[in-house]
Structure formats: C-alpha cells, structure tokens
mmCIF file of C-alpha atoms in Angstrom:
data_model
loop_
_atom_site.group_PDB
_atom_site.id
_atom_site.type_symbol
_atom_site.label_atom_id
_atom_site.label_comp_id
_atom_site.label_asym_id
_atom_site.label_seq_id
_atom_site.Cartn_x
_atom_site.Cartn_y
_atom_site.Cartn_z
ATOM 1 C CA MET A 864 25.550 -20.812 -41.463
ATOM 2 C CA VAL A 865 22.813 -18.354 -42.249
ATOM 3 C CA GLY A 866 19.445 -19.155 -43.691
ATOM 4 C CA LYS A 867 17.106 -22.102 -43.423
ATOM 5 C CA LEU A 868 18.505 -24.077 -46.312
ATOM 6 C CA VAL A 869 18.276 -27.773 -46.840
ATOM 7 C CA LEU A 870 21.914 -28.804 -46.806
ATOM 8 C CA GLU A 871 25.540 -27.930 -46.326
ATOM 9 C CA PHE A 872 28.124 -29.156 -48.797
ATOM 10 C CA ARG A 873 31.885 -29.375 -48.302
ATOM 11 C CA ALA A 874 33.274 -28.123 -51.590
ATOM 12 C CA THR A 875 35.935 -30.205 -53.282
ATOM 13 C CA ASP A 876 38.175 -27.265 -54.190
ATOM 14 C CA ASP A 877 38.653 -25.628 -50.762
ATOM 15 C CA ASP A 878 37.023 -28.066 -48.264
ATOM 16 C CA ALA A 879 34.828 -25.244 -46.936
ATOM 17 C CA TRP A 880 31.185 -25.827 -46.022
ATOM 18 C CA TYR A 881 28.597 -23.919 -48.061
ATOM 19 C CA SER A 882 24.832 -23.684 -47.806
ATOM 20 C CA VAL A 883 23.334 -25.343 -50.870
ATOM 21 C CA LYS A 884 20.203 -26.672 -52.475
ATOM 22 C CA VAL A 885 20.277 -29.808 -54.586
ATOM 23 C CA HIS A 886 18.273 -30.802 -57.629
ATOM 24 C CA LEU A 887 18.243 -34.188 -59.368
ATOM 25 C CA LYS A 888 17.257 -34.367 -63.019
ATOM 26 C CA GLY A 889 17.759 -37.679 -64.717
ATOM 27 C CA GLU A 890 21.243 -38.802 -63.720
ATOM 28 C CA THR A 891 22.581 -35.306 -63.024
ATOM 29 C CA LEU A 892 22.786 -33.864 -59.516
ATOM 30 C CA SER A 893 22.941 -30.061 -59.464
ATOM 31 C CA VAL A 894 24.368 -28.383 -56.370
ATOM 32 C CA GLN A 895 23.293 -24.746 -56.143
ATOM 33 C CA PHE A 896 25.503 -22.648 -53.859
ATOM 34 C CA GLN A 897 23.644 -19.947 -51.989
ATOM 35 C CA GLY A 898 25.001 -16.411 -51.855
ATOM 36 C CA ILE A 899 27.381 -16.821 -54.782
ATOM 37 C CA MET A 900 24.639 -18.299 -57.009
ATOM 38 C CA GLU A 901 26.959 -20.887 -58.502
ATOM 39 C CA ILE A 902 25.670 -24.234 -59.742
ATOM 40 C CA VAL A 903 27.921 -27.280 -60.010
ATOM 41 C CA LYS A 904 26.672 -30.401 -61.758
ATOM 42 C CA PHE A 905 27.755 -33.935 -60.949
ATOM 43 C CA ARG A 906 27.239 -36.932 -63.229
ATOM 44 C CA PRO A 907 27.993 -40.648 -62.859
ATOM 45 C CA SER A 908 30.957 -40.258 -65.203
ATOM 46 C CA ASP A 909 32.614 -38.029 -62.578
ATOM 47 C CA PHE A 910 33.160 -41.034 -60.301
ATOM 48 C CA ASP A 911 35.462 -43.968 -60.904
ATOM 49 C CA SER A 912 34.277 -46.263 -58.103
ATOM 50 C CA ARG A 913 31.586 -46.926 -55.536
ATOM 51 C CA ASP A 914 33.930 -45.663 -52.822
ATOM 52 C CA ALA A 915 34.362 -42.367 -54.652
ATOM 53 C CA VAL A 916 30.647 -41.607 -54.748
ATOM 54 C CA GLU A 917 30.237 -42.706 -51.114
ATOM 55 C CA ARG A 918 32.921 -40.194 -50.129
ATOM 56 C CA PHE A 919 31.100 -37.586 -52.184
ATOM 57 C CA VAL A 920 27.815 -38.247 -50.372
ATOM 58 C CA ARG A 921 29.530 -37.704 -47.022
ATOM 59 C CA ARG A 922 30.239 -34.145 -48.123
ATOM 60 C CA PHE A 923 26.558 -33.363 -47.568
ATOM 61 C CA ARG A 924 24.935 -32.825 -44.186
ATOM 62 C CA PRO A 925 22.092 -30.828 -42.562
ATOM 63 C CA VAL A 926 22.652 -27.115 -42.035
ATOM 64 C CA SER A 927 24.741 -26.360 -38.933
ATOM 65 C CA PRO A 928 22.838 -23.876 -36.728
ATOM 66 C CA GLN A 929 24.750 -21.037 -35.111
ATOM 67 C CA LEU A 930 25.527 -21.572 -31.437
ATOM 68 C CA GLN A 931 23.272 -19.306 -29.394
ATOM 69 C CA ASP A 932 24.505 -17.194 -26.478
ATOM 70 C CA THR A 933 22.419 -19.228 -24.041
ATOM 71 C CA GLU A 934 23.805 -22.529 -25.371
ATOM 72 C CA CYS A 935 27.552 -22.097 -24.899
ATOM 73 C CA GLY A 936 27.502 -24.548 -21.990
ATOM 74 C CA LYS A 937 26.669 -27.337 -24.447
ATOM 75 C CA ILE A 938 30.077 -26.965 -26.092
ATOM 76 C CA GLY A 939 33.189 -28.203 -24.314
ATOM 77 C CA ARG A 940 36.612 -29.638 -24.930
ATOM 78 C CA GLY A 941 36.505 -32.243 -27.674
ATOM 79 C CA SER A 942 33.306 -30.985 -29.293
ATOM 80 C CA VAL A 943 33.365 -30.877 -33.086
ATOM 81 C CA VAL A 944 31.961 -27.642 -34.488
ATOM 82 C CA CYS A 945 31.745 -25.777 -37.767
ATOM 83 C CA ALA A 946 33.320 -22.338 -37.454
ATOM 84 C CA ALA A 947 34.167 -19.268 -39.479
ATOM 85 C CA CYS A 948 37.827 -19.142 -40.461
ATOM 86 C CA HIS A 949 39.428 -15.692 -40.528
ATOM 87 C CA ALA A 950 42.025 -16.532 -43.163
ATOM 88 C CA PHE A 951 40.279 -14.703 -45.977
ATOM 89 C CA PRO A 952 39.251 -11.099 -46.722
ATOM 90 C CA SER A 953 36.579 -9.796 -44.348
ATOM 91 C CA ASN A 954 33.860 -10.116 -46.973
ATOM 92 C CA ASP A 955 34.786 -13.756 -47.693
ATOM 93 C CA MET A 956 33.698 -15.788 -44.677
ATOM 94 C CA ARG A 957 34.252 -19.524 -45.088
ATOM 95 C CA TYR A 958 33.349 -22.268 -42.646
ATOM 96 C CA PHE A 959 35.417 -25.329 -41.749
ATOM 97 C CA ASP A 960 35.177 -28.061 -39.142
ATOM 98 C CA ALA A 961 37.243 -27.772 -35.978
ATOM 99 C CA VAL A 962 37.675 -29.475 -32.619
ATOM 100 C CA VAL A 963 37.209 -27.390 -29.481
ATOM 101 C CA GLU A 964 40.455 -27.663 -27.511
ATOM 102 C CA ALA A 965 39.348 -25.395 -24.649
ATOM 103 C CA VAL A 966 36.643 -22.959 -23.618
ATOM 104 C CA GLN A 967 37.583 -19.896 -21.600
ATOM 105 C CA ARG A 968 34.407 -19.326 -19.617
ATOM 106 C CA LYS A 969 33.371 -15.784 -18.743
ATOM 107 C CA ASP A 970 30.281 -14.306 -17.138
ATOM 108 C CA HIS A 971 27.657 -13.369 -19.686
ATOM 109 C CA SER A 972 26.508 -9.800 -20.067
ATOM 110 C CA PHE A 973 22.991 -8.543 -20.676
ATOM 111 C CA VAL A 974 22.211 -5.835 -23.207
ATOM 112 C CA ASN A 975 18.618 -4.601 -23.392
ATOM 113 C CA GLY A 976 17.564 -7.763 -21.617
ATOM 114 C CA GLU A 977 19.368 -10.002 -24.125
ATOM 115 C CA GLU A 978 22.038 -12.403 -22.869
ATOM 116 C CA GLU A 979 25.402 -12.117 -24.617
ATOM 117 C CA CYS A 980 28.093 -14.776 -24.342
ATOM 118 C CA GLN A 981 31.591 -13.474 -23.568
ATOM 119 C CA CYS A 982 33.329 -16.861 -23.675
ATOM 120 C CA THR A 983 36.286 -17.646 -25.919
ATOM 121 C CA PHE A 984 36.582 -20.919 -27.832
ATOM 122 C CA VAL A 985 40.016 -22.327 -28.691
ATOM 123 C CA LEU A 986 39.765 -24.325 -31.919
ATOM 124 C CA SER A 987 41.995 -26.878 -33.627
ATOM 125 C CA TRP A 988 41.097 -26.875 -37.307
ATOM 126 C CA ILE A 989 40.330 -30.161 -39.078
ATOM 127 C CA HIS A 990 40.068 -28.683 -42.579
ATOM 128 C CA GLY A 991 40.990 -25.515 -44.388
ATOM 129 C CA PRO A 992 43.981 -23.157 -44.526
ATOM 130 C CA LYS A 993 44.529 -23.331 -40.748
ATOM 131 C CA MET A 994 44.302 -27.130 -40.538
ATOM 132 C CA GLY A 995 46.229 -28.378 -37.506
ATOM 133 C CA HIS A 996 46.622 -24.877 -36.036
ATOM 134 C CA LEU A 997 44.997 -23.388 -32.933
ATOM 135 C CA THR A 998 42.992 -20.172 -33.037
ATOM 136 C CA SER A 999 40.482 -18.530 -30.704
ATOM 137 C CA THR A 1000 37.098 -17.085 -31.550
ATOM 138 C CA GLY A 1001 33.840 -15.895 -30.050
ATOM 139 C CA ILE A 1002 30.453 -17.535 -30.089
ATOM 140 C CA SER A 1003 29.264 -15.600 -33.138
ATOM 141 C CA CYS A 1004 31.620 -17.631 -35.341
ATOM 142 C CA VAL A 1005 30.674 -21.064 -34.000
ATOM 143 C CA CYS A 1006 27.999 -23.404 -35.377
ATOM 144 C CA THR A 1007 26.925 -26.743 -33.957
ATOM 145 C CA LEU A 1008 26.734 -29.901 -36.036
ATOM 146 C CA LYS A 1009 23.307 -31.373 -36.557
ATOM 147 C CA ASP A 1010 24.077 -34.634 -38.306
ATOM 148 C CA ASP A 1011 21.150 -37.009 -37.808
ATOM 149 C CA GLY A 1012 22.659 -39.709 -40.015
ATOM 150 C CA GLN A 1013 20.017 -39.295 -42.711
ATOM 151 C CA VAL A 1014 20.961 -38.641 -46.312
ATOM 152 C CA ASP A 1015 18.924 -36.182 -48.367
ATOM 153 C CA PRO A 1016 16.543 -38.132 -50.655
ATOM 154 C CA LYS A 1017 17.888 -36.508 -53.833
ATOM 155 C CA VAL A 1018 21.476 -37.220 -52.834
ATOM 156 C CA ALA A 1019 20.506 -40.768 -51.856
ATOM 157 C CA SER A 1020 18.906 -41.328 -55.254
ATOM 158 C CA PHE A 1021 22.022 -40.029 -56.991
ATOM 159 C CA LEU A 1022 24.117 -42.386 -54.863
ATOM 160 C CA GLN A 1023 22.057 -45.351 -56.016
ATOM 161 C CA ILE A 1024 22.271 -44.261 -59.664
ATOM 162 C CA VAL A 1025 26.057 -44.014 -59.580
ATOM 163 C CA LYS A 1026 26.574 -47.204 -57.581
ATOM 164 C CA SER A 1027 24.442 -49.098 -60.081
ATOM 165 C CA LYS A 1028 27.138 -48.308 -62.653
ATOM 166 C CA PHE A 1029 29.653 -50.242 -60.551
ATOM 167 C CA PRO A 1030 28.400 -53.777 -59.851
ATOM 168 C CA VAL A 1031 29.810 -55.342 -56.719
ATOM 169 C CA SER A 1032 33.100 -56.763 -57.911
ATOM 170 C CA SER A 1033 34.695 -59.925 -56.698
ATOM 171 C CA ARG A 1034 38.306 -60.785 -57.232
ATOM 172 C CA LYS A 1035 38.919 -64.424 -58.044
ATOM 173 C CA ASN A 1036 41.769 -66.816 -57.711
ATOM 174 C CA SER A 1037 41.614 -70.309 -59.198
ATOM 175 C CA GLY A 1038 37.910 -69.736 -59.870
ATOM 176 C CA LYS A 1039 37.101 -68.982 -56.217
ATOM 177 C CA GLU A 1040 35.593 -65.726 -55.040
ATOM 178 C CA VAL A 1041 37.414 -63.548 -52.525
ATOM 179 C CA PRO A 1042 35.456 -63.631 -49.241
ATOM 180 C CA ALA A 1043 33.794 -60.369 -48.235
ATOM 181 C CA ARG A 1044 34.961 -61.009 -44.683
ATOM 182 C CA LEU A 1045 38.035 -62.855 -43.608
ATOM 183 C CA GLU A 1046 39.255 -65.123 -40.832
ATOM 184 C CA LEU A 1047 42.908 -64.837 -39.893
ATOM 185 C CA GLY A 1048 45.234 -67.467 -38.516
ATOM 186 C CA LYS A 1049 47.368 -67.679 -35.416
ATOM 187 C CA GLY A 1050 50.173 -65.620 -36.922
ATOM 188 C CA GLY A 1051 47.987 -62.542 -37.259
ATOM 189 C CA TRP A 1052 47.865 -60.119 -40.155
ATOM 190 C CA SER A 1053 51.584 -60.090 -40.829
ATOM 191 C CA GLN A 1054 51.756 -63.854 -41.343
ATOM 192 C CA LEU A 1055 48.695 -63.852 -43.583
ATOM 193 C CA LEU A 1056 50.022 -61.007 -45.722
ATOM 194 C CA THR A 1057 53.367 -62.741 -46.071
ATOM 195 C CA GLU A 1058 51.800 -66.087 -46.985
ATOM 196 C CA HIS A 1059 49.130 -64.699 -49.269
ATOM 197 C CA LYS A 1060 50.992 -65.273 -52.509
ATOM 198 C CA HIS A 1061 51.155 -68.990 -51.665
ATOM 199 C CA LEU A 1062 47.544 -69.401 -50.493
ATOM 200 C CA SER A 1063 44.349 -70.023 -52.385
ATOM 201 C CA PHE A 1064 41.322 -68.040 -51.339
ATOM 202 C CA GLN A 1065 39.782 -71.233 -50.018
ATOM 203 C CA ASP A 1066 42.812 -71.629 -47.754
ATOM 204 C CA ILE A 1067 42.318 -68.088 -46.502
ATOM 205 C CA GLN A 1068 38.605 -68.577 -45.998
ATOM 206 C CA ASN A 1069 39.268 -71.679 -43.892
ATOM 207 C CA LYS A 1070 41.802 -69.943 -41.667
ATOM 208 C CA TRP A 1071 41.305 -70.058 -37.937
ATOM 209 C CA ASN A 1072 39.122 -67.355 -36.446
ATOM 210 C CA LEU A 1073 41.057 -64.179 -35.830
ATOM 211 C CA ILE A 1074 42.839 -64.182 -32.467
ATOM 212 C CA TYR A 1075 45.022 -61.150 -31.724
ATOM 213 C CA GLY A 1076 47.949 -61.175 -29.382
ATOM 214 C CA ASN A 1077 51.624 -60.419 -28.774
ATOM 215 C CA SER A 1078 53.087 -62.327 -31.702
ATOM 216 C CA GLU A 1079 56.785 -63.012 -31.800
ATOM 217 C CA LYS A 1080 56.733 -62.913 -35.578
ATOM 218 C CA LYS A 1081 58.251 -59.870 -37.172
ATOM 219 C CA GLY A 1082 55.737 -57.166 -38.009
ATOM 220 C CA ALA A 1083 52.794 -58.671 -36.137
ATOM 221 C CA GLY A 1084 52.450 -55.535 -34.069
ATOM 222 C CA LYS A 1085 51.474 -55.574 -30.399
ATOM 223 C CA LEU A 1086 48.573 -55.778 -28.066
ATOM 224 C CA SER A 1087 47.722 -52.274 -27.009
ATOM 225 C CA ASN A 1088 45.695 -50.724 -24.246
ATOM 226 C CA ARG A 1089 45.264 -46.993 -23.720
ATOM 227 C CA GLU A 1090 48.617 -46.704 -21.964
ATOM 228 C CA SER A 1091 50.543 -48.503 -24.723
ATOM 229 C CA SER A 1092 52.602 -46.682 -27.312
ATOM 230 C CA HIS A 1093 52.432 -47.592 -30.975
ATOM 231 C CA GLN A 1094 55.080 -49.805 -32.468
ATOM 232 C CA ASP A 1095 56.772 -49.318 -35.806
ATOM 233 C CA GLN A 1096 57.265 -52.524 -37.737
ATOM 234 C CA ASP A 1097 58.682 -53.246 -41.177
ATOM 235 C CA ILE A 1098 57.739 -56.288 -43.231
ATOM 236 C CA ASP A 1099 59.636 -57.295 -46.346
ATOM 237 C CA LEU A 1100 57.362 -58.941 -48.887
ATOM 238 C CA GLY A 1101 59.640 -58.461 -51.863
ATOM 239 C CA GLY A 1102 58.960 -56.601 -55.069
ATOM 240 C CA GLU A 1103 58.135 -52.945 -55.481
ATOM 241 C CA LYS A 1104 57.118 -51.368 -52.171
ATOM 242 C CA SER A 1105 54.487 -48.838 -51.233
ATOM 243 C CA ASN A 1106 53.797 -47.922 -47.637
ATOM 244 C CA SER A 1107 50.518 -48.884 -46.046
ATOM 245 C CA TYR A 1108 49.481 -48.326 -42.452
ATOM 246 C CA PHE A 1109 46.796 -50.231 -40.650
ATOM 247 C CA ILE A 1110 45.083 -50.219 -37.270
ATOM 248 C CA LEU A 1111 43.044 -53.055 -35.827
ATOM 249 C CA ILE A 1112 40.250 -52.164 -33.438
ATOM 250 C CA GLY A 1113 37.992 -54.470 -31.478
ATOM 251 C CA ASN A 1114 34.954 -54.602 -29.214
ATOM 252 C CA LEU A 1115 32.717 -53.023 -31.868
ATOM 253 C CA GLU A 1116 28.995 -53.544 -32.152
ATOM 254 C CA ARG A 1117 28.314 -56.255 -34.719
ATOM 255 C CA SER A 1118 25.708 -54.049 -36.395
ATOM 256 C CA LEU A 1119 28.198 -51.234 -37.030
ATOM 257 C CA SER A 1120 28.897 -50.673 -40.719
ATOM 258 C CA PRO A 1121 32.182 -49.682 -42.415
ATOM 259 C CA SER A 1122 30.690 -46.376 -43.562
ATOM 260 C CA SER A 1123 29.683 -45.497 -39.990
ATOM 261 C CA ILE A 1124 33.201 -46.123 -38.714
ATOM 262 C CA GLN A 1125 34.711 -44.235 -41.630
ATOM 263 C CA ALA A 1126 32.377 -41.243 -41.278
ATOM 264 C CA PHE A 1127 32.872 -41.013 -37.507
ATOM 265 C CA ILE A 1128 36.662 -41.048 -37.762
ATOM 266 C CA GLU A 1129 36.648 -38.572 -40.635
ATOM 267 C CA ARG A 1130 34.377 -36.230 -38.674
ATOM 268 C CA HIS A 1131 36.766 -36.136 -35.715
ATOM 269 C CA THR A 1132 40.173 -36.381 -37.407
ATOM 270 C CA GLY A 1133 39.734 -35.215 -40.986
ATOM 271 C CA VAL A 1134 41.108 -38.582 -42.153
ATOM 272 C CA SER A 1135 38.951 -40.976 -44.175
ATOM 273 C CA PRO A 1136 40.414 -44.483 -43.808
ATOM 274 C CA GLN A 1137 39.452 -47.587 -45.719
ATOM 275 C CA VAL A 1138 37.470 -49.763 -43.316
ATOM 276 C CA TYR A 1139 37.126 -53.549 -43.361
ATOM 277 C CA ILE A 1140 34.882 -55.507 -40.996
ATOM 278 C CA LEU A 1141 36.302 -58.901 -39.990
ATOM 279 C CA LEU A 1142 34.283 -62.069 -39.755
ATOM 280 C CA SER A 1143 33.220 -63.162 -36.256
ATOM 281 C CA PRO A 1144 31.524 -66.442 -35.310
ATOM 282 C CA VAL A 1145 27.887 -66.119 -34.312
ATOM 283 C CA TRP A 1146 28.699 -66.790 -30.661
ATOM 284 C CA ILE A 1147 31.031 -63.772 -30.475
ATOM 285 C CA HIS A 1148 28.979 -60.714 -29.551
ATOM 286 C CA PHE A 1149 31.473 -58.111 -30.777
ATOM 287 C CA ALA A 1150 33.193 -57.299 -34.072
ATOM 288 C CA ARG A 1151 36.690 -56.312 -35.145
ATOM 289 C CA ALA A 1152 37.754 -54.012 -37.962
ATOM 290 C CA VAL A 1153 40.840 -52.932 -39.894
ATOM 291 C CA LEU A 1154 41.476 -49.273 -40.688
ATOM 292 C CA LEU A 1155 43.849 -48.695 -43.605
ATOM 293 C CA VAL A 1156 45.517 -45.387 -44.570
ATOM 294 C CA ASP A 1157 48.333 -44.492 -46.932
ATOM 295 C CA THR A 1158 50.459 -42.027 -44.928
ATOM 296 C CA LYS A 1159 52.133 -42.081 -41.540
ATOM 297 C CA LYS A 1160 50.569 -38.736 -40.601
ATOM 298 C CA LYS A 1161 47.061 -40.074 -41.188
ATOM 299 C CA HIS A 1162 47.935 -43.190 -39.204
ATOM 300 C CA GLU A 1163 49.206 -41.110 -36.280
ATOM 301 C CA ASN A 1164 46.165 -38.826 -36.342
ATOM 302 C CA ILE A 1165 43.799 -41.784 -36.057
ATOM 303 C CA CYS A 1166 45.880 -43.548 -33.390
ATOM 304 C CA ASN A 1167 46.107 -40.392 -31.298
ATOM 305 C CA PHE A 1168 42.352 -40.005 -31.530
ATOM 306 C CA LEU A 1169 41.689 -43.630 -30.579
ATOM 307 C CA VAL A 1170 43.937 -43.597 -27.488
ATOM 308 C CA ASN A 1171 43.294 -40.032 -26.313
ATOM 309 C CA PRO A 1172 43.036 -40.374 -22.499
ATOM 310 C CA ASP A 1173 40.437 -37.610 -22.332
ATOM 311 C CA HIS A 1174 37.729 -39.682 -23.989
ATOM 312 C CA PHE A 1175 36.498 -43.092 -25.043
ATOM 313 C CA ILE A 1176 34.693 -43.928 -28.272
ATOM 314 C CA VAL A 1177 31.627 -45.957 -27.371
ATOM 315 C CA SER A 1178 28.469 -47.327 -28.920
ATOM 316 C CA THR A 1179 25.105 -46.172 -27.643
ATOM 317 C CA SER A 1180 25.064 -49.304 -25.473
ATOM 318 C CA GLY A 1181 28.315 -48.187 -23.838
ATOM 319 C CA ARG A 1182 30.663 -50.658 -25.553
ATOM 320 C CA PRO A 1183 34.098 -48.956 -25.948
ATOM 321 C CA TRP A 1184 36.315 -49.289 -29.006
ATOM 322 C CA VAL A 1185 39.680 -50.855 -28.190
ATOM 323 C CA LEU A 1186 42.873 -50.448 -30.193
ATOM 324 C CA ILE A 1187 44.240 -53.974 -30.512
ATOM 325 C CA GLU A 1188 47.130 -53.702 -32.941
ATOM 326 C CA SER A 1189 48.936 -50.891 -34.707
ATOM 327 C CA VAL A 1190 51.456 -51.518 -37.469
ATOM 328 C CA THR A 1191 53.219 -48.650 -39.196
ATOM 329 C CA ARG A 1192 55.448 -48.546 -42.262
ATOM 330 C CA LEU A 1193 54.066 -51.853 -43.483
ATOM 331 C CA GLY A 1194 56.073 -52.406 -46.652
ATOM 332 C CA MET A 1195 53.741 -54.182 -49.061
ATOM 333 C CA ASN A 1196 54.128 -55.425 -52.596
ATOM 334 C CA SER A 1197 52.189 -52.988 -54.746
ATOM 335 C CA GLN A 1198 50.788 -55.928 -56.715
ATOM 336 C CA SER A 1199 49.210 -57.561 -53.651
ATOM 337 C CA SER A 1200 48.057 -54.778 -51.373
ATOM 338 C CA LEU A 1201 45.672 -55.224 -48.499
ATOM 339 C CA GLY A 1202 42.955 -53.826 -50.713
ATOM 340 C CA LYS A 1203 43.387 -56.837 -53.024
ATOM 341 C CA LEU A 1204 43.404 -59.242 -50.117
ATOM 342 C CA LEU A 1205 40.172 -57.952 -48.629
ATOM 343 C CA ARG A 1206 36.976 -56.982 -50.341
ATOM 344 C CA LYS A 1207 35.160 -54.195 -48.589
ATOM 345 C CA TYR A 1208 31.852 -55.148 -47.082
ATOM 346 C CA GLN A 1209 29.167 -53.919 -49.458
ATOM 347 C CA GLU A 1210 26.390 -52.262 -47.557
ATOM 348 C CA ASN A 1211 22.748 -52.228 -48.425
ATOM 349 C CA CYS A 1212 22.054 -48.535 -48.878
ATOM 350 C CA ASP A 1213 18.297 -48.869 -49.296
ATOM 351 C CA GLY A 1214 16.863 -45.892 -47.481
ATOM 352 C CA ALA A 1215 20.390 -44.398 -47.455
ATOM 353 C CA HIS A 1216 20.595 -44.301 -43.671
ATOM 354 C CA LEU A 1217 24.065 -43.992 -42.187
ATOM 355 C CA ASP A 1218 24.295 -45.420 -38.663
ATOM 356 C CA ASP A 1219 24.607 -42.925 -35.826
ATOM 357 C CA LYS A 1220 25.564 -45.425 -33.138
ATOM 358 C CA VAL A 1221 28.906 -44.066 -31.974
ATOM 359 C CA MET A 1222 29.761 -41.212 -29.628
ATOM 360 C CA LEU A 1223 32.523 -39.804 -27.438
ATOM 361 C CA VAL A 1224 32.316 -39.938 -23.648
ATOM 362 C CA ARG A 1225 34.484 -37.537 -21.676
ATOM 363 C CA LEU A 1226 36.842 -37.960 -18.753
ATOM 364 C CA GLY A 1227 35.065 -37.324 -15.466
ATOM 365 C CA THR A 1228 31.684 -38.718 -16.519
ATOM 366 C CA GLU A 1229 30.034 -41.943 -15.396
ATOM 367 C CA GLU A 1230 29.963 -43.072 -19.011
ATOM 368 C CA TYR A 1231 33.750 -42.695 -19.176
ATOM 369 C CA ALA A 1232 34.232 -44.672 -15.964
ATOM 370 C CA GLN A 1233 32.069 -47.485 -17.341
ATOM 371 C CA ALA A 1234 33.894 -47.476 -20.690
ATOM 372 C CA LYS A 1235 37.268 -47.659 -18.934
ATOM 373 C CA LEU A 1236 36.244 -50.761 -16.979
ATOM 374 C CA LEU A 1237 34.706 -52.416 -20.039
ATOM 375 C CA GLY A 1238 37.788 -51.658 -22.126
ATOM 376 C CA GLU A 1239 40.080 -53.182 -19.505
ATOM 377 C CA LEU A 1240 37.831 -56.236 -19.343
ATOM 378 C CA PHE A 1241 38.050 -56.667 -23.116
ATOM 379 C CA MET A 1242 41.847 -56.439 -23.048
ATOM 380 C CA ASP A 1243 41.914 -59.124 -20.345
ATOM 381 C CA PHE A 1244 39.808 -61.284 -22.662
ATOM 382 C CA VAL A 1245 42.176 -60.739 -25.604
ATOM 383 C CA LYS A 1246 45.213 -61.594 -23.476
ATOM 384 C CA HIS A 1247 43.450 -64.731 -22.262
ATOM 385 C CA GLU A 1248 42.834 -65.655 -25.912
ATOM 386 C CA GLN A 1249 46.557 -65.354 -26.499
ATOM 387 C CA LEU A 1250 47.350 -67.713 -23.637
ATOM 388 C CA LEU A 1251 44.838 -70.248 -24.929
ATOM 389 C CA LEU A 1252 46.332 -69.983 -28.398
ATOM 390 C CA ARG A 1253 49.818 -70.712 -27.119
ATOM 391 C CA ARG A 1254 48.486 -73.719 -25.256
ATOM 392 C CA LEU A 1255 46.722 -74.926 -28.412
ATOM 393 C CA VAL A 1256 49.898 -74.589 -30.475
ATOM 394 C CA ALA A 1257 51.947 -76.424 -27.835
ATOM 395 C CA GLU A 1258 49.489 -79.306 -27.600
ATOM 396 C CA GLU A 1259 49.182 -79.540 -31.397
ATOM 397 C CA THR A 1260 52.959 -79.773 -31.622
ATOM 398 C CA ALA A 1261 53.024 -82.499 -28.975
ATOM 399 C CA ILE A 1262 50.357 -84.553 -30.761
ATOM 400 C CA GLN A 1263 52.124 -84.229 -34.111
ATOM 401 C CA ALA A 1264 55.404 -85.262 -32.485
ATOM 402 C CA ALA A 1265 53.730 -88.490 -31.364
ATOM 403 C CA PHE A 1266 53.176 -89.437 -35.023
ATOM 404 C CA PRO A 1267 56.541 -88.698 -36.681
ATOM 405 C CA SER A 1268 55.883 -91.012 -39.616
ATOM 406 C CA LEU A 1269 53.022 -88.778 -40.746
ATOM 407 C CA HIS A 1270 55.239 -85.707 -40.972
ATOM 408 C CA HIS A 1271 58.346 -86.933 -42.748
ATOM 409 C CA ILE A 1272 59.503 -84.959 -45.767
#
C-alpha cells in the first residue's frame, strides 16, 4: 500500500484493505479512507456484543509495506501477503490477503544499476472476489504483513468504550455461575454435551480433568496425528437441530489467549472461529482449546491448515499445536449450543496487546524437525492417558462390584 499512513483497515463491505487514519472523538471512532476521502463513523450502538467489537478491532493493522526487489527471497511457499487483486477496472486497485502457494524464481535484471525482480508469485486468495482461486503476479503487486500485535491507541480506547457497554455476562443454572473454563469427564465432549441437560453447573465444574482418547461412545471423535484423516460423527440430542463443528487442539502454551488463536487462524485461513480455552491443573504445563465454527467448509479449511504436512504451528518456544479430536456435523439442540455450555474466557485488554507468540515452521527446517518430534511425543502422552483412563475405569468397576449392596436400585 502506498504512503506512510498509520493503519490499514479491512472494509466490511468488500473485505479489501485500505490505508486509513483514525480519529476518536467522545465515543465515536472515525475511519478516514485515503485516496477516496471517505469517512466512516463507528459508534458503540453499531455493535451487539463484545465479540463483535473484538472482530472489528482485528480489521485494523499496521500498513503493509511493498515487497522490494531485493527482498523477494524472504517470501516463500506458505507466506501470507497482502496483494493487489486484478478483478476490478485498472484504475480501481484493491488489496486482499493471500497465501503464497509457489514462487517461480528467476534471475534478477539490472536497469541503470537498479535490481529488478523477475520472479512470479502464485497466490491463493483468502479474501475478495478471487477467494479460493489461484492467480500469479509480479513483485510490484505484493506487500508484506507487518503485524506487531499492537493495537492503535485510538482503536484500543474505542474497544474499551464499547466493551464497557457489555459487562461480562455469566449464565446461571440453579443460582450457580457457569465456569469460565471447564473440566470434562471420561466420555469426552460428546458425553458431556449429551448429559448437559441433566447436569447442574456444579456437576460440570467437578468433572474429571479433560482426558482425550479413542472413545467408543458415538460421536466422541478420534485421536488424530498428522497422518490421521478427520472423522464425521453425528450426535442426536433431540429437539431442533443446527449444525456445529468443533476441533480440539492441544499442546498449547498456557499463556496463549483465545484472541491470539482466533487471530492467527483467521490470518492464515480467512476463518474466524470461536475459541475456548480449557481448564488445566497447575501441574500440567500445556493447555487445550476448542475451536467452534458453523459450517463444514470452515471446519475443513481449519483442519486442512492444522494438519498440512508442509508446516507445523508452533509457539516461540517451539511447542507444536496438535489436533486431538475433530467432530463434524455435530447435531446440537439449538436451545443448548456449545456457546451456552461454555463461557468464553474474558481477556484483560489493558494495553490492548494481542499476543504474537505463534508462528509457522516449514518442512525442511530444523524447527520443523523439532516440532515433528515434539508433536509425536505429545501424541504418545495422550495415548498413554487413554490407557491409564481405561485402567482407572476397570478398577473402579471392580471396586464397586465388591460392594453390591451400595449400588442396588
């Protein structure tokens, strides 16, 4: 994008990125588009939830500098860039995010002592009229992302103003507050969802710590490593149905926030899932999370990204994300959706800093080799958990059988 402007903004009407300046007066945030001299004003009344304004804030980012001829080596397969899309009249150049699928390297030329890149970049578009399609372009149409995780102070202030209009809500049952984080029992998510209508929130809160594994119960999904395929499961909960799709990932840094996970996945897939962090005991040094989307296509996009053999998603310490369980076409009662069962972790946005603790490591690098070994080690741990769980259940059953008088109906 041209010019040294403060921000880029992804417009809500066409999803294109525009160079903008922002102004905050009272409770009104004005977004001034450069070039077309249009000003759009946003007020708290434009948002119906805290999630809505958080999604709005993620539409802002630092200006993406144009990729220079001498820098083309920094861009490779899997890089996310902002590029000009040639789907509009020649005088209407709009920019959208895309993933670099390939780079056709060519020797650079020199004109009047200036180096000129002759390489061709094959792009898969994340947003815009060519979303999901492949096109090729030269370096002059490619910009690099410069997202440092910081939110512009004016935008951050507007975020706080709007969020103050929506106090942190808590759903209650029998006078007891829904826990912000949740422990699941031995039957996994499917069992808990099925039983939920019969459980108090205290019962849920006292559930065993979440242990994932190959459950024999219908709809419990499957353990999955990077070679595993996803499994379609249907669960009948009765009542009016609406499809929900969820993915469980593990081996996350405990300090990672839902917004960081959400923003990272959205940046690379164009899909913005709901994210829920699950409770872990203090002696467990990793976290687990649930990603929830409302269409099968979104679910497949995220799963394909998570298990892509060309990369691993890792924290800055090298800890790789691991797909633990994938359940598709989860038929759920519209009156008791997963969103009602879980309350999203409410982050402290003081300072409005969004974590930048996640990155991709590519096949062929030492970082990839390390992530592969660590991911396999984690899956061994999860499978060992499953074996211990089965032993626990068997021994519990044996002990209860020794006291039949205590279990008569």
